[in-house]
mmCIF file of C-alpha atoms in Angstrom:
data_model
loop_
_atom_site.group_PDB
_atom_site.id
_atom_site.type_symbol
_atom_site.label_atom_id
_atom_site.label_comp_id
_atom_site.label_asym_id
_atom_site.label_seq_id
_atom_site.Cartn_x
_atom_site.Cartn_y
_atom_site.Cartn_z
ATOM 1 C CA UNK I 83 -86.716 -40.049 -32.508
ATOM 2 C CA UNK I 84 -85.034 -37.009 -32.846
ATOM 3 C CA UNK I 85 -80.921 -37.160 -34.185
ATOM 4 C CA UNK I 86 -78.679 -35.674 -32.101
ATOM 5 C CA UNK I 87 -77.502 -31.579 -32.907
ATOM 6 C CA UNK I 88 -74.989 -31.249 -35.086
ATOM 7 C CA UNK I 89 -72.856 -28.902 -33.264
ATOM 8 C CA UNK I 90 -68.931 -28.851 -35.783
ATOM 9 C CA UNK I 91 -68.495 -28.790 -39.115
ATOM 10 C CA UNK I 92 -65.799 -30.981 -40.688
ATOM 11 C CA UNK I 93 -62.289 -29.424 -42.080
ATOM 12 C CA UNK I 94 -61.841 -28.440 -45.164
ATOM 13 C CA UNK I 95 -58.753 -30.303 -45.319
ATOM 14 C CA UNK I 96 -57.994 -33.222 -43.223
ATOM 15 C CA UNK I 97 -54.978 -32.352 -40.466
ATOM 16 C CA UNK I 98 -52.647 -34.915 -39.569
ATOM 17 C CA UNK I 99 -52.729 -36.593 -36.512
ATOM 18 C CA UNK I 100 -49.238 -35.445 -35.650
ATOM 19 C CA UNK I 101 -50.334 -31.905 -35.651
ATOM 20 C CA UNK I 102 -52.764 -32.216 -32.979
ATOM 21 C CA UNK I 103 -49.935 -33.825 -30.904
ATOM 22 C CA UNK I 104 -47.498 -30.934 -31.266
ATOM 23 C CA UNK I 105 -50.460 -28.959 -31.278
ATOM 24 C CA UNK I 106 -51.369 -29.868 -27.813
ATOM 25 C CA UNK I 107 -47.958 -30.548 -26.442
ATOM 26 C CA UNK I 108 -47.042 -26.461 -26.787
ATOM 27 C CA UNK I 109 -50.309 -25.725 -25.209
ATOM 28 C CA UNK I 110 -49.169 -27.603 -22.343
ATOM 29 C CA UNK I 111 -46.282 -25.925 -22.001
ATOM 30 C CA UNK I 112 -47.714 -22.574 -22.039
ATOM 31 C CA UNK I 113 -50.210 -23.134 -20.041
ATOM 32 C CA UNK I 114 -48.581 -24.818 -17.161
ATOM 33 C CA UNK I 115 -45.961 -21.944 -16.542
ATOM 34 C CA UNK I 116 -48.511 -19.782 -16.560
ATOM 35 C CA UNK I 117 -50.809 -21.536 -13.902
ATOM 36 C CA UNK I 118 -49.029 -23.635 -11.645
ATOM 37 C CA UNK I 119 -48.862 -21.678 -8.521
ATOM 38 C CA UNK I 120 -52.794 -21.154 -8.496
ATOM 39 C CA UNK I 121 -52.296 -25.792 -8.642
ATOM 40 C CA UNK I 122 -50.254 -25.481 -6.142
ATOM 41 C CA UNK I 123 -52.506 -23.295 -3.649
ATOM 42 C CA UNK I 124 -55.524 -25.114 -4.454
ATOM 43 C CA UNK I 125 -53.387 -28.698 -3.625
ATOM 44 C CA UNK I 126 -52.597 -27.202 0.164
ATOM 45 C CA UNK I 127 -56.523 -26.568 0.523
ATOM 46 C CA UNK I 128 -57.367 -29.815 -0.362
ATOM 47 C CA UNK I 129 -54.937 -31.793 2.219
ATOM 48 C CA UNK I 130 -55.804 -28.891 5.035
ATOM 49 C CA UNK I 131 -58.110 -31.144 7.580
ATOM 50 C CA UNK I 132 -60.692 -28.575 8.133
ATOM 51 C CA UNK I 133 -60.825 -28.419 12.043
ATOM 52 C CA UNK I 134 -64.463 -28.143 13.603
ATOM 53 C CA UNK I 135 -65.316 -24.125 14.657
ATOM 54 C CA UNK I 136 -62.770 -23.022 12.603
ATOM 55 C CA UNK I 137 -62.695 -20.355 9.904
ATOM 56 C CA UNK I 138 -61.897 -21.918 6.617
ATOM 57 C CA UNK I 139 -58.709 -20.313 5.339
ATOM 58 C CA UNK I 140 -59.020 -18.427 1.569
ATOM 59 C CA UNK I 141 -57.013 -18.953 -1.416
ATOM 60 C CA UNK I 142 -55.310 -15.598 -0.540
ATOM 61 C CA UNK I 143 -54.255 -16.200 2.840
ATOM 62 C CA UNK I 144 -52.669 -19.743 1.646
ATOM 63 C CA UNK I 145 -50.858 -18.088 -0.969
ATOM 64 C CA UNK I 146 -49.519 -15.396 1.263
ATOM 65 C CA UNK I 147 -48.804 -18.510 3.968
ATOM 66 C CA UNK I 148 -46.727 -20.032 1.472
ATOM 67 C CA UNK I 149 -44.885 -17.293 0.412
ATOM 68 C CA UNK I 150 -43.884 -15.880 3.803
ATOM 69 C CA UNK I 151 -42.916 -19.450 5.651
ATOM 70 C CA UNK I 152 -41.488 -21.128 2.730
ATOM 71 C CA UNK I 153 -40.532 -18.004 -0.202
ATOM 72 C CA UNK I 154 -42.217 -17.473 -3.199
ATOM 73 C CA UNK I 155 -41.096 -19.978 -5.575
ATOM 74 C CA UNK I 156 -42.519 -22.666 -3.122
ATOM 75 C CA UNK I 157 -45.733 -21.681 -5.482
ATOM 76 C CA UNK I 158 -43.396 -23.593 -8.350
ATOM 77 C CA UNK I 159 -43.213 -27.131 -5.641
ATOM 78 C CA UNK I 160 -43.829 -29.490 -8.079
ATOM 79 C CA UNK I 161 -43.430 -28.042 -11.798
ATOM 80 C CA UNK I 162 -41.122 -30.332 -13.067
ATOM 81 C CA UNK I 163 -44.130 -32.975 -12.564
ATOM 82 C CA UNK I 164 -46.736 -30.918 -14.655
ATOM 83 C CA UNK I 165 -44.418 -30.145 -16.880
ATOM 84 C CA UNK I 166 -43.399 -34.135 -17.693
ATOM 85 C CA UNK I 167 -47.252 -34.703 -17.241
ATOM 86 C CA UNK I 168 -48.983 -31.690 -19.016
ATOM 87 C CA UNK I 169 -47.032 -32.099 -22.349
ATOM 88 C CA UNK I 170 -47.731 -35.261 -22.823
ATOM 89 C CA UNK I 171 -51.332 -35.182 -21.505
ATOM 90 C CA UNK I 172 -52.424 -32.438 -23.571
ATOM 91 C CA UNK I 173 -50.859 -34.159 -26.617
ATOM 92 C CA UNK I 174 -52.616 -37.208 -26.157
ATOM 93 C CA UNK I 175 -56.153 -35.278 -25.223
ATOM 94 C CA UNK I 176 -56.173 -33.220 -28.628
ATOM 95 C CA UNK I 177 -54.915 -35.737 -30.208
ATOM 96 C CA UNK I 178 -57.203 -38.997 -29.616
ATOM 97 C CA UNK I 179 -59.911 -36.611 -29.417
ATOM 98 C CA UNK I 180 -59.404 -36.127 -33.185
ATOM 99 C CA UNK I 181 -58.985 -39.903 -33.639
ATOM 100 C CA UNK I 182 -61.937 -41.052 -31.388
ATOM 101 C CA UNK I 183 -64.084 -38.060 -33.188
ATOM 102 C CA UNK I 184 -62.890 -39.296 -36.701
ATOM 103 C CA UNK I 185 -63.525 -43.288 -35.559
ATOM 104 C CA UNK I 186 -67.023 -42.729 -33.701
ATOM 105 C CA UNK I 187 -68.248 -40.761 -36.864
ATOM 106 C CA UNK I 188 -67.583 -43.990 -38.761
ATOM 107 C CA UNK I 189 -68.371 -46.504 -36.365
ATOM 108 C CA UNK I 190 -71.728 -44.634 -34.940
ATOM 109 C CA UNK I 191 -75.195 -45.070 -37.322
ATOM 110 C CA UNK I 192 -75.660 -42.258 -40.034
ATOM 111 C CA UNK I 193 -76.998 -39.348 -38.032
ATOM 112 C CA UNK I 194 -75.770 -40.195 -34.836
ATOM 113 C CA UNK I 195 -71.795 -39.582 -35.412
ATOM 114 C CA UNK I 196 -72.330 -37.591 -38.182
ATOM 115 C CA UNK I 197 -74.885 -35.923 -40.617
ATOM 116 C CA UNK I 198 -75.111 -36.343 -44.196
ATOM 117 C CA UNK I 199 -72.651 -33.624 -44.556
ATOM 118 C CA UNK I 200 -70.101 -35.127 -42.646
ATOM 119 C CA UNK I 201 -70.085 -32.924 -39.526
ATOM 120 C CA UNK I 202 -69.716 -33.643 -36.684
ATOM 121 C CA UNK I 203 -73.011 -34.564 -33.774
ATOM 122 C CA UNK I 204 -73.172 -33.345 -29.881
ATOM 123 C CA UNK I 205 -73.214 -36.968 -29.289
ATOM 124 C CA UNK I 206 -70.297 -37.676 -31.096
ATOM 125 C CA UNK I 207 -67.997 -34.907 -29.828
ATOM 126 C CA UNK I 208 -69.199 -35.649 -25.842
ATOM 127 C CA UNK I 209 -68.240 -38.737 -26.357
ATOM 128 C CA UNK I 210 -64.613 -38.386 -28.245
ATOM 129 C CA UNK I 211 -63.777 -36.284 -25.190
ATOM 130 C CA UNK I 212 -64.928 -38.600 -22.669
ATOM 131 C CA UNK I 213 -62.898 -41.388 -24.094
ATOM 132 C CA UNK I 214 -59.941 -38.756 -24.579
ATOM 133 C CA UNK I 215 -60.223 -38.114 -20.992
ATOM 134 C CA UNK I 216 -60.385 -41.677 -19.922
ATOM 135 C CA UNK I 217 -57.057 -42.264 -22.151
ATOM 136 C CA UNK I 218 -54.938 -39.555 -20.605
ATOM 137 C CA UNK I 219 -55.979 -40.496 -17.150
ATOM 138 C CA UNK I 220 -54.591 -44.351 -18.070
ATOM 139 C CA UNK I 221 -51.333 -42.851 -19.802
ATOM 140 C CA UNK I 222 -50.009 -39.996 -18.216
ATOM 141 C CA UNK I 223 -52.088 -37.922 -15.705
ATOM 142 C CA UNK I 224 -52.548 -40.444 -12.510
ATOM 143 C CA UNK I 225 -48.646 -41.206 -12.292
ATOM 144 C CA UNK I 226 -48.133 -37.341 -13.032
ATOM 145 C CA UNK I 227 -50.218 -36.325 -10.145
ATOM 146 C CA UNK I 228 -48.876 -38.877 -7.634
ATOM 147 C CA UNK I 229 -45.338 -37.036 -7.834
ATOM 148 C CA UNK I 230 -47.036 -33.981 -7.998
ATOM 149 C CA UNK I 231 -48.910 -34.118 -4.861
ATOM 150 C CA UNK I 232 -46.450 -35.164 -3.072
ATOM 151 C CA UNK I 233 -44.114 -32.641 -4.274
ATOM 152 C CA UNK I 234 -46.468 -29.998 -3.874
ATOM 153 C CA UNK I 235 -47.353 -31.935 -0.072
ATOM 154 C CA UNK I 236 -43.825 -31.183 0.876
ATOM 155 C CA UNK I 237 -43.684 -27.602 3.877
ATOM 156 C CA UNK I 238 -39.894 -26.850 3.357
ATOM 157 C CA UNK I 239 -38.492 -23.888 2.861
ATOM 158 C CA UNK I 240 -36.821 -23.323 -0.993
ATOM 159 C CA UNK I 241 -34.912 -20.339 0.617
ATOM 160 C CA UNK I 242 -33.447 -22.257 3.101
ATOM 161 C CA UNK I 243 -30.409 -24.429 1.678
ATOM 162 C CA UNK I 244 -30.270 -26.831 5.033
ATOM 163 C CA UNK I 245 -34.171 -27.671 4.290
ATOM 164 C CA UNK I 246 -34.081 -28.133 0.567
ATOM 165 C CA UNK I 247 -31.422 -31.208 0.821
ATOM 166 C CA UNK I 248 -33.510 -32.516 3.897
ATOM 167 C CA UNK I 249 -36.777 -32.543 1.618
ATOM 168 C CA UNK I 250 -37.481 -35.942 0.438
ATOM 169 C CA UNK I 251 -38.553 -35.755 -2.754
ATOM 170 C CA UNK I 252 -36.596 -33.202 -5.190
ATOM 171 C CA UNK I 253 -37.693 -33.828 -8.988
ATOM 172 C CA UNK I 254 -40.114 -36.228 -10.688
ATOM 173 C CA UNK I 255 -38.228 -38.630 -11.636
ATOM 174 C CA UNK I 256 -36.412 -39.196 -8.003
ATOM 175 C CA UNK I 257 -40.254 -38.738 -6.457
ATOM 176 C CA UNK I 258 -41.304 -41.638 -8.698
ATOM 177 C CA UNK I 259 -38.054 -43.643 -7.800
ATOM 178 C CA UNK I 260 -39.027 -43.190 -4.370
ATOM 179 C CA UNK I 261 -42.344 -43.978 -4.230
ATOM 180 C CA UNK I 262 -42.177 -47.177 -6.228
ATOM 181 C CA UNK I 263 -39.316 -48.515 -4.054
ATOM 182 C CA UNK I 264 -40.916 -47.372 -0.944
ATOM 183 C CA UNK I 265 -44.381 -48.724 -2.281
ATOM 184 C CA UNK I 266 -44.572 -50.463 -5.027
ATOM 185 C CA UNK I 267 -45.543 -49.245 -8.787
ATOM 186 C CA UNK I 268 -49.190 -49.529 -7.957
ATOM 187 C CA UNK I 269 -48.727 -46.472 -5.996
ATOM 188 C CA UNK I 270 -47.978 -44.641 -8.892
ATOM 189 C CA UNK I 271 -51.686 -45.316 -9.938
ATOM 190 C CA UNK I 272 -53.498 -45.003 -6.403
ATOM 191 C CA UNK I 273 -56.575 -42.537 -7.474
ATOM 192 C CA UNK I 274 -56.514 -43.917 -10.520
ATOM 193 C CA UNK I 275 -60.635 -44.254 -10.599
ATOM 194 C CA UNK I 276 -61.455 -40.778 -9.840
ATOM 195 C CA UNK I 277 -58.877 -39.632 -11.797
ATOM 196 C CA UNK I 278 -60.688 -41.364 -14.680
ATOM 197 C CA UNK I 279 -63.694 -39.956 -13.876
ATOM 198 C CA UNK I 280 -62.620 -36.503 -12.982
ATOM 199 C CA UNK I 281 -60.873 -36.557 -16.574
ATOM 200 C CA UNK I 282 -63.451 -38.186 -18.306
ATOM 201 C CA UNK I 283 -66.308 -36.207 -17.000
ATOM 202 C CA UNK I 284 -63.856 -32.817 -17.581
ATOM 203 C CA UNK I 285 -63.369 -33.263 -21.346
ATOM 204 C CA UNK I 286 -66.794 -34.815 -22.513
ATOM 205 C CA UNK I 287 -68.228 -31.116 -20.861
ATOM 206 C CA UNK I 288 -65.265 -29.105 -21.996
ATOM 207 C CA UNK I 289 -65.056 -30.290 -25.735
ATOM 208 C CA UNK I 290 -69.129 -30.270 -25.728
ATOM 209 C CA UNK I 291 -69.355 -26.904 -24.690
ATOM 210 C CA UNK I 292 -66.528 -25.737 -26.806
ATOM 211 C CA UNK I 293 -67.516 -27.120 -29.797
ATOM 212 C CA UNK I 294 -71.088 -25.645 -29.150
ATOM 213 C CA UNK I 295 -70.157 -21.917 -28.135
ATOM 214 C CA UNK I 296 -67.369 -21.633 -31.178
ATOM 215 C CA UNK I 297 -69.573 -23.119 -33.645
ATOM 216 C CA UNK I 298 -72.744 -20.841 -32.840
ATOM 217 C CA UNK I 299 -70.237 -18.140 -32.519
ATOM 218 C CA UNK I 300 -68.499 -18.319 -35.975
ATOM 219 C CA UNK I 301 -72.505 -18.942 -37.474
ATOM 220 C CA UNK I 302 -73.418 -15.192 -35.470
ATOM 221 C CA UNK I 303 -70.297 -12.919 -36.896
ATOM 222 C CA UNK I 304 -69.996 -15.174 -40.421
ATOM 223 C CA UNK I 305 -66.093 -15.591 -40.408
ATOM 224 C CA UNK I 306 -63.413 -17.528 -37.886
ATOM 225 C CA UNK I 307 -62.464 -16.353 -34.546
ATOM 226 C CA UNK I 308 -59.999 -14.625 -33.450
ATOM 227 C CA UNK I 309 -57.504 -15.693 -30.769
ATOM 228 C CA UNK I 310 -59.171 -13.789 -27.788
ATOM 229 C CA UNK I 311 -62.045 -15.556 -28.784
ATOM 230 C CA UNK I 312 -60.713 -18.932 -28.666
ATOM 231 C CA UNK I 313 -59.294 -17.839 -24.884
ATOM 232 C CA UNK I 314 -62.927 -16.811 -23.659
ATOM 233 C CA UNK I 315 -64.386 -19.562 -24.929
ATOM 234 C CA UNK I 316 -61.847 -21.736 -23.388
ATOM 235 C CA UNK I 317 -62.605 -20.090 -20.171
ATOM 236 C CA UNK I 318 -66.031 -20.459 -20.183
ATOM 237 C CA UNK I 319 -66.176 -24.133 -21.262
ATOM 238 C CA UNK I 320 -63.186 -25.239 -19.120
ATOM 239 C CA UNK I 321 -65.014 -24.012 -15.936
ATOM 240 C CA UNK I 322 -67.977 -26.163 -16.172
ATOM 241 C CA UNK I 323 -67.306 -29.841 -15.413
ATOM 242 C CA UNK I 324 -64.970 -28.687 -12.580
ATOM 243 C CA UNK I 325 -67.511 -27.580 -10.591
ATOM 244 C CA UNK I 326 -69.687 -30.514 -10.980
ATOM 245 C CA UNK I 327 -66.676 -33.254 -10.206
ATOM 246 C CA UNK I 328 -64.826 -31.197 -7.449
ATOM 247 C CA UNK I 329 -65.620 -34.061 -4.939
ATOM 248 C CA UNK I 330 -63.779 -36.355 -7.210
ATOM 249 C CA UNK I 331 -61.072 -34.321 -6.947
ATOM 250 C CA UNK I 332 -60.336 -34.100 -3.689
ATOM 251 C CA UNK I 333 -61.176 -38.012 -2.484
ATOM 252 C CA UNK I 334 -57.646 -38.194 -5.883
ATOM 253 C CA UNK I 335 -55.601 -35.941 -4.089
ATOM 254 C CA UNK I 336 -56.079 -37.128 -0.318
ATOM 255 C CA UNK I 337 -55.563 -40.730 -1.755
ATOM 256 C CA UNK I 338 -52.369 -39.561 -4.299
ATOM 257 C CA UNK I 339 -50.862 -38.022 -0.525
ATOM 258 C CA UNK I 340 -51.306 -40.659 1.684
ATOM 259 C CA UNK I 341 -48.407 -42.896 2.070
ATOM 260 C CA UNK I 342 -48.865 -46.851 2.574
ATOM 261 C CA UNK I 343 -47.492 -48.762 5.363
ATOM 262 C CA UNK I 344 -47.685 -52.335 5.211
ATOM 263 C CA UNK I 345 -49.739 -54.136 7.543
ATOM 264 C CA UNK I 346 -51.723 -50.941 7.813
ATOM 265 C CA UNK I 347 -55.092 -50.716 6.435
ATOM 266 C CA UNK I 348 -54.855 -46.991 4.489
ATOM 267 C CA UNK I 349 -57.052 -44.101 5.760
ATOM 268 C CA UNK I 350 -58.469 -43.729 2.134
ATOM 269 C CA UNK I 351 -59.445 -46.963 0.799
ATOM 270 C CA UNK I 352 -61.825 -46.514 -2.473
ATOM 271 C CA UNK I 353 -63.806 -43.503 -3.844
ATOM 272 C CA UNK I 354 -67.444 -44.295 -2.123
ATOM 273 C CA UNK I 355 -65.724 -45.256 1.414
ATOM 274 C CA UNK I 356 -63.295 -41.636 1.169
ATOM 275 C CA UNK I 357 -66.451 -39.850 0.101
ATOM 276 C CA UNK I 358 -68.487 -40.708 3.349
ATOM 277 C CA UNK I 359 -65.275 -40.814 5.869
ATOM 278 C CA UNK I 360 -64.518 -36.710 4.424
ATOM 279 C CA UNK I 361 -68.344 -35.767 4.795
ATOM 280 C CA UNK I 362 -68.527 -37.327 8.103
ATOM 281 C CA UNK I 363 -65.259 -36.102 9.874
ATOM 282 C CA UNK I 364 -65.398 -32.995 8.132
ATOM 283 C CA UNK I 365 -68.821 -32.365 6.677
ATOM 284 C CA UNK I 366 -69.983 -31.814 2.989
ATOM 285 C CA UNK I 367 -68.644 -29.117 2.028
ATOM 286 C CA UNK I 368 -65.419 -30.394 2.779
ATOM 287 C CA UNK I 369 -65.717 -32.555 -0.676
ATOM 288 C CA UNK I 370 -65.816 -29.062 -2.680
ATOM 289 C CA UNK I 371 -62.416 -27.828 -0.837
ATOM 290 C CA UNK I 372 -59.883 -25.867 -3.337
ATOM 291 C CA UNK I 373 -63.412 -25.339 -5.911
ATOM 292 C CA UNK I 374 -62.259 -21.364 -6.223
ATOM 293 C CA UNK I 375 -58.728 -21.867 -6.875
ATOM 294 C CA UNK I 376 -59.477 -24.978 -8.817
ATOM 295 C CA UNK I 377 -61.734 -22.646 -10.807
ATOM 296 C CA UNK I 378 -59.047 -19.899 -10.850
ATOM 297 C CA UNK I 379 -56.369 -22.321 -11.931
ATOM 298 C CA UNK I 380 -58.633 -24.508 -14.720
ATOM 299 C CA UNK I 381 -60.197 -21.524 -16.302
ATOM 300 C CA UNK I 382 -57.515 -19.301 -17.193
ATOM 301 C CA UNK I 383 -55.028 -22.382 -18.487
ATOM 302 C CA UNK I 384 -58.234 -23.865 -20.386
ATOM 303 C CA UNK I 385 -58.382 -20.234 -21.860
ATOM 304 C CA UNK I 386 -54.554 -20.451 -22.712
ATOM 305 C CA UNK I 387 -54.985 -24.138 -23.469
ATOM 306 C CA UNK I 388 -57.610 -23.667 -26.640
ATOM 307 C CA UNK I 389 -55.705 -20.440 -27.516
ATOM 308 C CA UNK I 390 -52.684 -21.939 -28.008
ATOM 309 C CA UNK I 391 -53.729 -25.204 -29.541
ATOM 310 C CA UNK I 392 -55.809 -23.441 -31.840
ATOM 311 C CA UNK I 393 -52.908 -20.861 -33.166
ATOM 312 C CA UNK I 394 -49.923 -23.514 -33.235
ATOM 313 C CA UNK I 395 -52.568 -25.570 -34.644
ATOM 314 C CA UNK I 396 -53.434 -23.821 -37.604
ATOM 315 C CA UNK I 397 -49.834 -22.802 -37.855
ATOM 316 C CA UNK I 398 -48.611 -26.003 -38.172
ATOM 317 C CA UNK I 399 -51.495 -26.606 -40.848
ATOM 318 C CA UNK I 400 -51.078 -23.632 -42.909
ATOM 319 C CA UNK I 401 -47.206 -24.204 -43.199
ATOM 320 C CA UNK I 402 -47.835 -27.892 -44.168
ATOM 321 C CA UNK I 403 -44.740 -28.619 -41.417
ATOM 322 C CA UNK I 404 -45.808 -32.389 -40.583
ATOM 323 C CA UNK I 405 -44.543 -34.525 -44.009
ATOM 324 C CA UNK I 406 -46.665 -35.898 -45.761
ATOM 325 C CA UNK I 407 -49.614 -34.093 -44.342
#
């Protein structure tokens, strides 16, 4: 049987753990503020209930919609959210991706998480990011999203003083208040299985395809990449599993929206059941709503994302910052 391609090489020197967290927090920050409104657009796609004989309505035209009934910062609904959620979530991705990389390389057979030169396998890496997915999903991104959505759900005006104090949820930590007195701290976590998946299936692709294009990459031109490289590459890889899981995505965000009455059986029950009710009331296609600004908002911030990381990264490393590193 064939051992799996070795596809990264091992540091030099070993970075500490804490680096990866700071690493991953700043590209979190840059990111988001960069990309948010493009979030925002594709969220009011995916809760648009596509009416039968009607023309679908573009990325464009929603933006503009937006912007002319509610002003342009409406594109912002829901920053504060990302903002609590992306820092954290990209520190925790980089940085248990590291840890589950560096513990599957010992725990895996000889070969399998690693060659006899210590780098690091395909196998390895796809799996360190599906696990890193999995964990940030649990820890941060399901609550995130919840205040997010709704948030971002929200048509009010944030021109329009008498609107903005009639809007019911204002920041992420009121949102949160509100939904868990409203409906309980479970709802924090409704879409909590495709969220898993979506993340899961997101970073196992993202990291593996990474991994592979920079490594083959630094082998071609012989010496390490420079920081427009790291954003194309970042690009490339981040827009892969996207396209795959978009269903996923949208049976999160129309169960994240709904709001549960008691004594009333919800609309959107489990992923399998809001698959078939969104293909049959609205046909297939319906399930890859918001795929083109999805695209346009995951490409571009994975391109900042692996940019960033990578710079503040080796920053961090060449300045020996973290003690004790």
């Amino acid at each position: 049987m064939a051992l799996p391609q070795v596809i990264s090489t091992a540091p030099k020197k070993k970075k500490h753990p804490l680096e990866h967290f700071l690493a991953g927090g700043a590209a979190g920050l840059v990111e988001s503020s960069c990309c948010h409104p493009l979030d925002t657009i594709k969220t009011r796609m995916q809760l648009r209930k596509q009416i039968a004989n009607a023309k679908p309505i573009g990325p464009l035209t929603t933006a503009l919609r937006i912007i002319n009934r509610e002003g342009f910062f409406s594109l912002y609904k829901g920053l504060t959210a990302v903002y609590t959620g992306i820092i954290p979530k990209m520190s925790v991705r980089f940085m248990s991706f590291e840890q589950y990389k560096i513990g599957l390389g010992n725990v895996l057979p000889k070969g399998w998480g690693t060659d006899e030169k210590g780098n690091f396998t395909q196998i390895n890496v796809f799996t360190a990011g599906l696990f890193s997915g999995l964990t940030e999903a649990i820890l941060v991104v399901t609550p995130a999203e919840v205040c997010k959505i709704r948030m971002q759900g929200q048509y009010h005006s944030m021109a329009d003083p008498e609107q903005l104090a009639r809007r019911k949820y204002t920041n992420v930590v009121q949102t949160a208040t509100v939904i868990v007195r409203e409906e309980g701290i479970s709802a924090l976590y409704k879409g909590i299985v495709p969220t898993m998946m979506r993340q899961g299936c997101n970073q196992a692709v993202n990291f593996t395809a990474y991994a592979q294009i920079k490594a083959a990459w630094t082998k071609f031109q012989g010496r390490e990449l420079a920081p427009w490289q790291h954003l194309l590459i970042g690009g490339l890889s981040g827009g892969m599993g996207p396209t795959v899981n978009n269903p996923l995505d949208v049976v999160k965000t129309r169960m994240q929206k709904q709001v549960i009455i008691e004594g009333e059986t919800a609309k959107y029950r489990s992923l399998g059941q809001s698959i078939v009710t969104i293909a049959k009331e609205e046909g297939v296609l319906a399930l890859w709503k918001g795929l083109t600004p999805r695209l346009m908002r995951i490409m571009p911030g994975q391109a900042i994302t692996f940019m960033t990381y990578e710079a503040v990264s080796k920053k961090l490393h060449e300045f020996n910052i973290i003690p004790g590193n």
